[in-house]
Short mmCIF file of C-alpha atoms (C1' of nucleotides) in Angstrom, two decimals:
data_model
loop_
_atom_site.label_atom_id
_atom_site.label_comp_id
_atom_site.label_asym_id
_atom_site.label_seq_id
_atom_site.Cartn_x
_atom_site.Cartn_y
_atom_site.Cartn_z
CA MET A 1 15.85 0.08 -8.95
CA ILE A 2 15.22 3.11 -7.11
CA LEU A 3 17.29 5.04 -3.94
CA LYS A 4 15.54 5.48 -1.19
CA SER A 5 14.21 8.45 -0.76
CA GLN A 6 16.47 9.12 1.79
CA VAL A 7 19.47 9.44 0.28
CA GLU A 8 17.90 12.19 -1.64
CA TRP A 9 16.64 13.53 1.75
CA ALA A 10 20.59 13.30 3.09
CA LEU A 11 22.73 14.56 0.33
CA HIS A 12 20.21 17.82 0.95
CA CYS A 13 21.20 17.91 4.86
CA CYS A 14 23.85 17.25 4.48
CA ALA A 15 24.76 19.74 1.58
CA ILE A 16 23.28 22.43 4.56
CA LEU A 17 25.56 21.08 7.30
CA SER A 18 28.19 21.53 4.62
CA SER A 19 27.73 25.84 4.71
CA LEU A 20 27.15 25.72 8.77
CA PRO A 21 29.19 28.03 10.47
CA GLU A 22 32.52 26.03 12.56
CA GLY A 23 30.73 24.06 16.20
CA ARG A 24 27.04 24.64 15.62
CA TYR A 25 24.45 22.04 15.77
CA LEU A 26 21.06 22.28 13.48
CA SER A 27 18.11 19.83 14.46
CA THR A 28 16.67 17.40 12.59
CA LYS A 29 13.02 19.61 13.26
CA ALA A 30 14.89 22.37 11.39
CA LEU A 31 15.85 20.57 8.51
CA ALA A 32 12.96 18.84 8.20
CA GLU A 33 10.99 22.07 8.25
CA LEU A 34 13.89 23.80 5.82
CA HIS A 35 12.78 20.82 2.81
CA GLY A 36 9.30 19.64 4.14
CA LEU A 37 9.83 16.57 4.99
CA PRO A 38 8.99 14.25 8.05
CA LYS A 39 10.65 14.45 11.04
CA GLU A 40 10.52 11.15 12.30
CA TYR A 41 11.22 10.06 9.63
CA LEU A 42 14.32 12.03 8.83
CA SER A 43 15.70 11.69 11.75
CA LYS A 44 15.68 7.20 10.66
CA ALA A 45 18.27 8.77 8.03
CA LEU A 46 20.01 11.27 9.84
CA GLN A 47 20.60 8.57 12.75
CA SER A 48 22.10 6.30 9.73
CA LEU A 49 24.59 9.19 9.34
CA SER A 50 25.10 9.32 13.00
CA GLN A 51 25.93 5.99 13.09
CA ALA A 52 28.68 5.91 10.38
CA GLY A 53 30.51 8.44 11.66
CA LEU A 54 29.90 11.40 8.74
CA VAL A 55 27.70 13.10 11.16
CA HIS A 56 27.95 14.40 15.31
CA THR A 57 25.47 15.14 17.57
CA THR A 58 24.73 16.82 20.84
CA LEU A 59 21.20 16.65 23.31
CA GLY A 60 19.21 18.50 24.28
CA PRO A 61 17.81 22.63 23.32
CA SER A 62 20.29 24.09 20.55
CA GLY A 63 21.87 20.65 19.83
CA GLY A 64 21.66 18.66 16.92
CA TYR A 65 23.93 18.07 13.72
CA ARG A 66 27.29 18.59 12.41
CA LEU A 67 29.52 17.17 10.04
CA ALA A 68 32.13 14.88 11.35
CA LYS A 69 34.74 16.42 8.91
CA ALA A 70 35.41 19.61 6.14
CA PRO A 71 33.22 19.19 3.33
CA ASN A 72 36.48 18.68 1.06
CA GLU A 73 36.58 15.67 2.98
CA LEU A 74 32.75 14.55 2.70
CA THR A 75 31.71 12.76 -0.10
CA PHE A 76 28.41 11.83 -1.75
CA LEU A 77 29.34 8.00 -1.70
CA ASP A 78 30.20 8.31 1.53
CA VAL A 79 26.24 9.50 2.24
CA VAL A 80 24.96 6.90 -0.64
CA GLU A 81 26.81 4.25 1.15
CA ALA A 82 25.33 5.27 5.12
CA VAL A 83 21.73 5.73 3.88
CA GLU A 84 21.14 2.60 1.16
CA GLY A 85 24.84 0.39 2.71
CA GLY A 86 27.51 -0.50 1.12
CA GLY A 87 26.24 -3.87 -1.01
CA ARG A 88 25.99 -3.88 -4.43
CA THR A 89 23.47 -3.59 -6.96
CA PHE A 90 24.42 -6.68 -8.55
CA VAL A 91 23.61 -10.42 -6.04
CA CYS A 92 24.44 -13.59 -7.78
CA GLN A 93 22.68 -16.02 -7.10
CA ASN A 94 24.93 -18.64 -9.26
CA ILE A 95 22.35 -19.95 -10.79
CA ARG A 96 25.44 -21.19 -13.29
CA ALA A 97 26.21 -24.06 -10.92
CA ASN A 98 22.61 -24.90 -11.62
CA ASN A 99 24.10 -27.03 -14.98
CA PRO A 100 22.22 -30.10 -15.36
CA CYS A 101 25.83 -30.81 -17.19
CA ARG A 102 27.73 -30.63 -13.85
CA PRO A 103 29.12 -33.59 -12.46
CA LYS A 104 27.86 -33.39 -8.86
CA GLY A 105 30.48 -31.72 -6.45
CA PHE A 106 31.37 -29.19 -9.35
CA CYS A 107 33.90 -26.74 -6.92
CA GLU A 108 33.89 -22.87 -8.90
CA SER A 109 37.17 -21.50 -10.13
CA GLY A 110 35.97 -17.73 -8.98
CA PRO A 111 33.05 -15.44 -9.48
CA CYS A 112 30.71 -16.22 -12.07
CA ALA A 113 31.73 -13.73 -15.46
CA VAL A 114 28.45 -12.08 -15.63
CA ALA A 115 28.25 -10.48 -11.87
CA ARG A 116 32.11 -9.09 -13.39
CA VAL A 117 31.02 -7.08 -15.17
CA MET A 118 27.97 -6.06 -13.28
CA TRP A 119 29.80 -5.75 -10.61
CA GLU A 120 32.12 -3.60 -12.28
CA ALA A 121 29.91 -1.53 -13.24
CA ASP A 122 28.79 -0.63 -10.12
CA GLU A 123 32.14 -0.05 -9.25
CA ALA A 124 32.09 2.72 -11.94
CA TRP A 125 29.05 3.89 -10.69
CA ARG A 126 30.80 4.49 -6.80
CA SER A 127 33.37 5.57 -8.37
CA ALA A 128 32.12 8.43 -9.92
CA LEU A 129 30.40 9.81 -5.77
CA ARG A 130 33.29 9.27 -4.52
CA LYS A 131 34.62 12.10 -6.47
CA VAL A 132 32.16 15.08 -5.95
CA THR A 133 32.31 16.35 -2.33
CA PHE A 134 30.25 18.69 -0.40
CA ALA A 135 32.60 21.37 -1.14
CA ASP A 136 32.17 20.54 -4.47
CA LEU A 137 28.13 21.02 -4.57
CA VAL A 138 28.16 24.33 -2.06
CA GLN A 139 30.61 25.39 -4.98
CA THR A 140 27.86 24.69 -7.36
CA LEU A 141 25.00 25.93 -5.47
CA GLU A 142 26.63 29.43 -4.50
CA ALA A 143 26.96 29.82 -7.52
CA GLU A 144 23.52 28.77 -9.41
CA VAL A 145 21.38 29.27 -6.45
CA ASP A 146 19.47 32.63 -6.59
CA PRO A 147 21.04 35.40 -3.76
CA ALA A 148 18.46 36.52 -2.49
CA ILE A 149 17.39 32.33 -1.97
CA TRP A 150 20.59 31.59 -0.54
CA SER A 151 21.29 34.05 1.72
CA GLY A 152 17.28 34.19 2.81
CA THR A 153 18.15 30.15 4.03
CA PHE A 154 21.31 31.28 5.33
CA GLN A 155 19.88 33.46 7.65
CA TRP A 156 16.59 30.83 8.60
CA VAL A 157 19.08 28.07 9.26
CA LEU A 158 21.91 30.05 11.89
CA LYS A 159 18.14 31.75 13.36
CA ARG A 160 18.28 28.31 14.17
CA ALA A 161 21.17 26.77 14.91
CA GLY A 162 22.54 26.36 18.23
CA MET B 1 18.78 -0.88 -4.12
CA ILE B 2 19.33 -4.28 -5.70
CA LEU B 3 18.72 -5.26 -8.88
CA LYS B 4 15.79 -8.25 -9.84
CA SER B 5 16.53 -11.32 -10.56
CA GLN B 6 15.08 -11.49 -13.48
CA VAL B 7 18.46 -9.41 -14.77
CA GLU B 8 21.29 -12.17 -13.41
CA TRP B 9 17.88 -14.83 -15.04
CA ALA B 10 17.72 -12.15 -17.94
CA LEU B 11 21.84 -12.32 -18.98
CA HIS B 12 22.43 -16.05 -18.46
CA CYS B 13 19.58 -16.72 -21.16
CA CYS B 14 21.36 -14.37 -23.23
CA ALA B 15 24.73 -15.90 -22.49
CA ILE B 16 23.11 -18.99 -24.12
CA LEU B 17 21.45 -17.62 -26.78
CA SER B 18 24.79 -16.18 -28.04
CA SER B 19 26.36 -18.85 -28.06
CA LEU B 20 22.85 -21.02 -30.49
CA PRO B 21 23.48 -22.39 -33.96
CA GLU B 22 22.12 -19.63 -36.88
CA GLY B 23 18.10 -19.85 -36.98
CA ARG B 24 17.88 -21.77 -33.81
CA TYR B 25 15.21 -21.18 -31.02
CA LEU B 26 15.36 -23.12 -27.50
CA SER B 27 12.60 -22.86 -25.41
CA THR B 28 12.19 -21.09 -22.16
CA LYS B 29 11.62 -25.04 -20.91
CA ALA B 30 15.10 -26.17 -21.48
CA LEU B 31 16.51 -22.11 -20.40
CA ALA B 32 14.14 -22.98 -17.15
CA GLU B 33 15.31 -26.13 -16.58
CA LEU B 34 19.22 -25.46 -17.34
CA HIS B 35 19.85 -22.93 -14.22
CA GLY B 36 17.26 -24.03 -12.41
CA LEU B 37 14.45 -21.84 -12.48
CA PRO B 38 10.65 -21.34 -12.14
CA LYS B 39 10.05 -21.83 -15.99
CA GLU B 40 6.40 -19.60 -15.70
CA TYR B 41 8.60 -16.24 -14.10
CA LEU B 42 11.32 -16.45 -16.42
CA SER B 43 8.93 -16.52 -19.36
CA LYS B 44 8.02 -12.60 -17.15
CA ALA B 45 11.85 -12.18 -17.74
CA LEU B 46 12.34 -13.38 -21.34
CA GLN B 47 8.71 -11.93 -22.20
CA SER B 48 10.67 -8.57 -21.38
CA LEU B 49 13.22 -9.47 -23.90
CA SER B 50 10.70 -9.97 -26.49
CA GLN B 51 8.98 -6.47 -25.12
CA ALA B 52 12.06 -4.56 -25.97
CA GLY B 53 13.25 -6.13 -29.14
CA LEU B 54 16.14 -7.72 -28.41
CA VAL B 55 15.06 -11.73 -28.46
CA HIS B 56 12.95 -12.88 -31.97
CA THR B 57 10.20 -15.80 -31.07
CA THR B 58 8.45 -18.59 -32.08
CA LEU B 59 4.92 -20.23 -31.47
CA GLY B 60 4.47 -24.04 -31.44
CA PRO B 61 6.78 -27.49 -30.87
CA SER B 62 10.42 -26.64 -31.00
CA GLY B 63 9.36 -22.57 -30.57
CA GLY B 64 11.26 -20.33 -28.26
CA TYR B 65 14.28 -18.23 -27.93
CA ARG B 66 16.76 -16.83 -30.47
CA LEU B 67 18.52 -13.57 -30.17
CA ALA B 68 17.51 -10.51 -32.54
CA LYS B 69 21.17 -8.75 -33.06
CA ALA B 70 24.33 -10.53 -33.39
CA PRO B 71 26.01 -10.78 -30.50
CA ASN B 72 29.07 -8.43 -30.82
CA GLU B 73 25.87 -6.24 -31.01
CA LEU B 74 24.12 -6.88 -27.95
CA THR B 75 25.05 -4.92 -25.28
CA PHE B 76 24.82 -5.92 -21.48
CA LEU B 77 22.45 -3.02 -20.16
CA ASP B 78 20.30 -3.84 -23.33
CA VAL B 79 19.34 -6.78 -21.42
CA VAL B 80 19.14 -5.32 -18.01
CA GLU B 81 17.22 -2.21 -19.06
CA ALA B 82 14.71 -4.40 -20.88
CA VAL B 83 14.22 -6.13 -18.05
CA GLU B 84 15.20 -3.48 -14.86
CA GLY B 85 13.76 -0.65 -16.76
CA GLY B 86 16.30 2.32 -17.93
CA GLY B 87 14.58 4.48 -15.95
CA ARG B 88 17.12 6.72 -14.07
CA THR B 89 18.18 4.75 -9.19
CA PHE B 90 18.08 8.66 -8.09
CA VAL B 91 14.39 9.35 -8.46
CA CYS B 92 14.93 13.76 -7.36
CA GLN B 93 11.78 15.45 -5.29
CA ASN B 94 12.45 18.36 -6.59
CA ILE B 95 12.65 18.72 -2.16
CA ARG B 96 14.59 22.29 -2.47
CA ALA B 97 11.27 24.11 -3.63
CA ASN B 98 9.29 23.32 0.02
CA ASN B 99 12.49 25.90 1.53
CA PRO B 100 10.27 28.09 3.12
CA CYS B 101 12.41 31.11 2.76
CA ARG B 102 11.49 30.11 -1.19
CA PRO B 103 8.49 32.81 -3.16
CA LYS B 104 5.48 31.25 -3.78
CA GLY B 105 5.79 30.26 -7.66
CA PHE B 106 9.26 30.69 -7.86
CA CYS B 107 10.56 28.90 -10.91
CA GLU B 108 13.65 26.73 -10.64
CA SER B 109 16.78 27.38 -14.04
CA GLY B 110 17.31 23.48 -13.85
CA PRO B 111 17.50 20.43 -12.71
CA CYS B 112 19.23 20.42 -8.63
CA ALA B 113 23.21 20.18 -8.93
CA VAL B 114 22.56 17.14 -6.13
CA ALA B 115 20.30 15.28 -8.93
CA ARG B 116 23.23 15.78 -11.68
CA VAL B 117 25.40 14.72 -9.70
CA MET B 118 22.99 11.15 -8.80
CA TRP B 119 23.11 11.02 -12.49
CA GLU B 120 26.53 11.36 -13.84
CA ALA B 121 26.85 8.27 -11.53
CA ASP B 122 23.75 6.60 -13.16
CA GLU B 123 25.05 7.93 -16.64
CA ALA B 124 28.64 6.54 -15.73
CA TRP B 125 27.16 2.74 -14.77
CA ARG B 126 25.23 2.82 -17.50
CA SER B 127 28.11 3.05 -19.43
CA ALA B 128 30.19 0.84 -18.52
CA LEU B 129 27.39 -1.70 -18.78
CA ARG B 130 27.35 -0.50 -22.53
CA LYS B 131 30.71 -0.89 -23.33
CA VAL B 132 30.64 -5.26 -22.84
CA THR B 133 28.46 -7.00 -25.14
CA PHE B 134 27.68 -10.42 -25.29
CA ALA B 135 30.42 -11.50 -27.71
CA ASP B 136 32.63 -10.29 -24.99
CA LEU B 137 31.09 -12.58 -22.79
CA VAL B 138 31.01 -15.47 -24.88
CA GLN B 139 34.58 -14.99 -25.25
CA THR B 140 35.28 -14.64 -21.71
CA LEU B 141 33.46 -17.75 -21.22
CA GLU B 142 35.48 -20.25 -23.30
CA ALA B 143 38.66 -19.57 -22.08
CA GLU B 144 37.35 -20.07 -18.32
CA VAL B 145 34.55 -22.30 -18.66
CA ASP B 146 35.51 -26.39 -17.54
CA PRO B 147 36.03 -26.90 -20.94
CA ALA B 148 34.35 -30.77 -21.02
CA ILE B 149 30.71 -28.57 -19.24
CA TRP B 150 30.79 -26.04 -21.93
CA SER B 151 30.89 -28.81 -24.46
CA GLY B 152 28.57 -30.87 -22.62
CA THR B 153 25.98 -28.19 -21.84
CA PHE B 154 26.50 -26.99 -25.72
CA GLN B 155 25.24 -30.75 -26.54
CA TRP B 156 22.53 -30.61 -24.25
CA VAL B 157 21.46 -27.17 -25.34
CA LEU B 158 21.55 -28.21 -28.86
CA LYS B 159 19.77 -31.73 -27.97
CA ARG B 160 16.52 -29.55 -27.06
CA ALA B 161 16.95 -26.46 -29.67
CA GLY B 162 14.25 -26.01 -33.01
"C1'" DT C 1 17.25 22.65 40.27
"C1'" DC C 2 14.01 22.04 36.98
"C1'" DA C 3 10.78 21.99 32.75
"C1'" DA C 4 11.77 21.74 27.54
"C1'" DA C 5 14.48 20.37 23.74
"C1'" DT C 6 17.06 16.73 21.81
"C1'" DA C 7 19.10 12.12 19.68
"C1'" DG C 8 18.69 7.89 19.67
"C1'" DG C 9 15.76 3.46 19.34
"C1'" DG C 10 12.29 -0.31 19.51
"C1'" DA C 11 7.74 -1.61 18.19
"C1'" DT C 12 4.09 -1.42 15.02
"C1'" DA C 13 1.56 0.22 10.64
"C1'" DT C 14 0.82 1.26 5.89
"C1'" DT C 15 2.32 1.37 0.81
"C1'" DG C 16 4.64 -0.97 -3.06
"C1'" DT C 17 6.68 -3.68 -5.18
"C1'" DA C 18 9.46 -8.13 -6.46
"C1'" DT C 19 8.29 -12.59 -6.74
"C1'" DA C 20 5.39 -16.64 -7.83
"C1'" DT C 21 1.83 -19.11 -9.90
"C1'" DC C 22 -2.45 -20.33 -12.19
"C1'" DC C 23 -4.98 -20.21 -16.12
"C1'" DG C 24 -6.52 -19.15 -21.01
"C1'" DT C 25 -5.72 -17.11 -25.19
"C1'" DA C 26 -3.37 -17.84 -30.53
"C1'" DA C 27 -0.43 -19.11 -32.88
"C1'" DT C 28 2.96 -22.96 -34.67
"C1'" DT C 29 4.58 -28.03 -35.26
"C1'" DA C 30 4.38 -32.64 -36.08
"C1'" DT D 1 -5.14 -33.08 -34.86
"C1'" DA D 2 -3.21 -33.20 -30.50
"C1'" DA D 3 0.31 -31.64 -28.25
"C1'" DT D 4 3.75 -27.48 -27.21
"C1'" DT D 5 4.59 -22.50 -27.15
"C1'" DA D 6 4.66 -17.89 -26.51
"C1'" DC D 7 2.29 -14.33 -24.55
"C1'" DG D 8 -0.71 -11.95 -21.33
"C1'" DG D 9 -4.19 -11.35 -17.50
"C1'" DA D 10 -5.56 -12.25 -12.55
"C1'" DT D 11 -3.71 -13.81 -8.72
"C1'" DA D 12 -1.19 -14.17 -4.39
"C1'" DT D 13 2.61 -14.01 -1.16
"C1'" DA D 14 6.83 -12.27 0.63
"C1'" DC D 15 9.52 -8.81 2.08
"C1'" DA D 16 11.46 -3.98 1.75
"C1'" DA D 17 10.23 1.31 2.08
"C1'" DT D 18 7.71 4.35 4.42
"C1'" DA D 19 5.79 6.44 7.63
"C1'" DT D 20 4.25 7.39 12.93
"C1'" DC D 21 4.43 6.23 17.63
"C1'" DC D 22 6.13 6.10 22.33
"C1'" DC D 23 10.05 5.79 25.17
"C1'" DT D 24 14.49 6.71 27.53
"C1'" DA D 25 18.60 9.68 28.47
"C1'" DT D 26 20.95 13.65 28.02
"C1'" DT D 27 21.73 18.27 28.05
"C1'" DT D 28 20.72 23.42 27.58
"C1'" DG D 29 18.00 27.55 29.55
"C1'" DA D 30 15.58 29.35 32.28
#
DNA sequence: TCAAATAGGGATATTGTATATCCGTAATTA
DNA sequence: TAATTACGGATATACAATATCCCTATTTGA
């Protein structure tokens, strides 16, 4: 059970967009170059973010993406679910219903006890991702990324941002 | 990102094995019938449990599986990791290293900040699964499963347990 | 006004993993 | 001795992830 690589891409792209000045846009092309990713395929991930309403887009030259809300309002969970989908990692096939000892047509009282435990773990996972915003991430990156690279990247982005 | 159906199968099988009397064994065939699953494929899941040391096996007629430890020592995480593998759900491809603003051969100080957040969520998921044992599960099932079905299944299992 | 650049969506190919089955082997029991 | 079992290897199938290509509508800048 491994997350799509698009999740990683989307997270890093949102990190960049989080430090983009208000009102500026950054294109798929620039984001792909910056991260060394296939432009066409990265585009699909960004479209997922757009469909989820997490980013705003404009067309034409100097078009691209910007966050639709402030970095401190955007959580890791938002991005992960936009790309990966909001479904549960554990899908209950209700195999207890195949028990030959059951009378036919027996109606279950509620969700399977096994599934409930697995779903609680899913919720713990989601909860952890919901607690971290992109404002938190940017703060961490500012503190630990080499200052020369940090500002160099910032300049690189600004030069390409419409 | 969805767990293998084998995870569900293994969990339900361990639930049955947890209420099996000391020293008795239950075969793949019986476990497959009880849950309405393909015997050959379920066998692979049970083999994973065996390789992980969670169950003990015997060969020959009246052979099969029993738990290798007491139900209160066996956690959901044990079973999930045996079948699904213990790897992380988020694989860091370290795409920050593709940043064209970096000097070539630049050495990273540590794991990516994005990956660390994702890994913490993974750990929250694991931690939730580690907290629930099969003794807990059996207790829940005893309390909520229809008593007639519960005892009927118990008899069904005993008749087939070697 | 027009050419270039952009997001977006559809179609398609490729790869990889999950699912599923089959068969042979060694061990064990009745 | 014959039947039953776990186990491992080989193989086939279905489906999702990955990746690319092309067309369209829109917008910008020259």
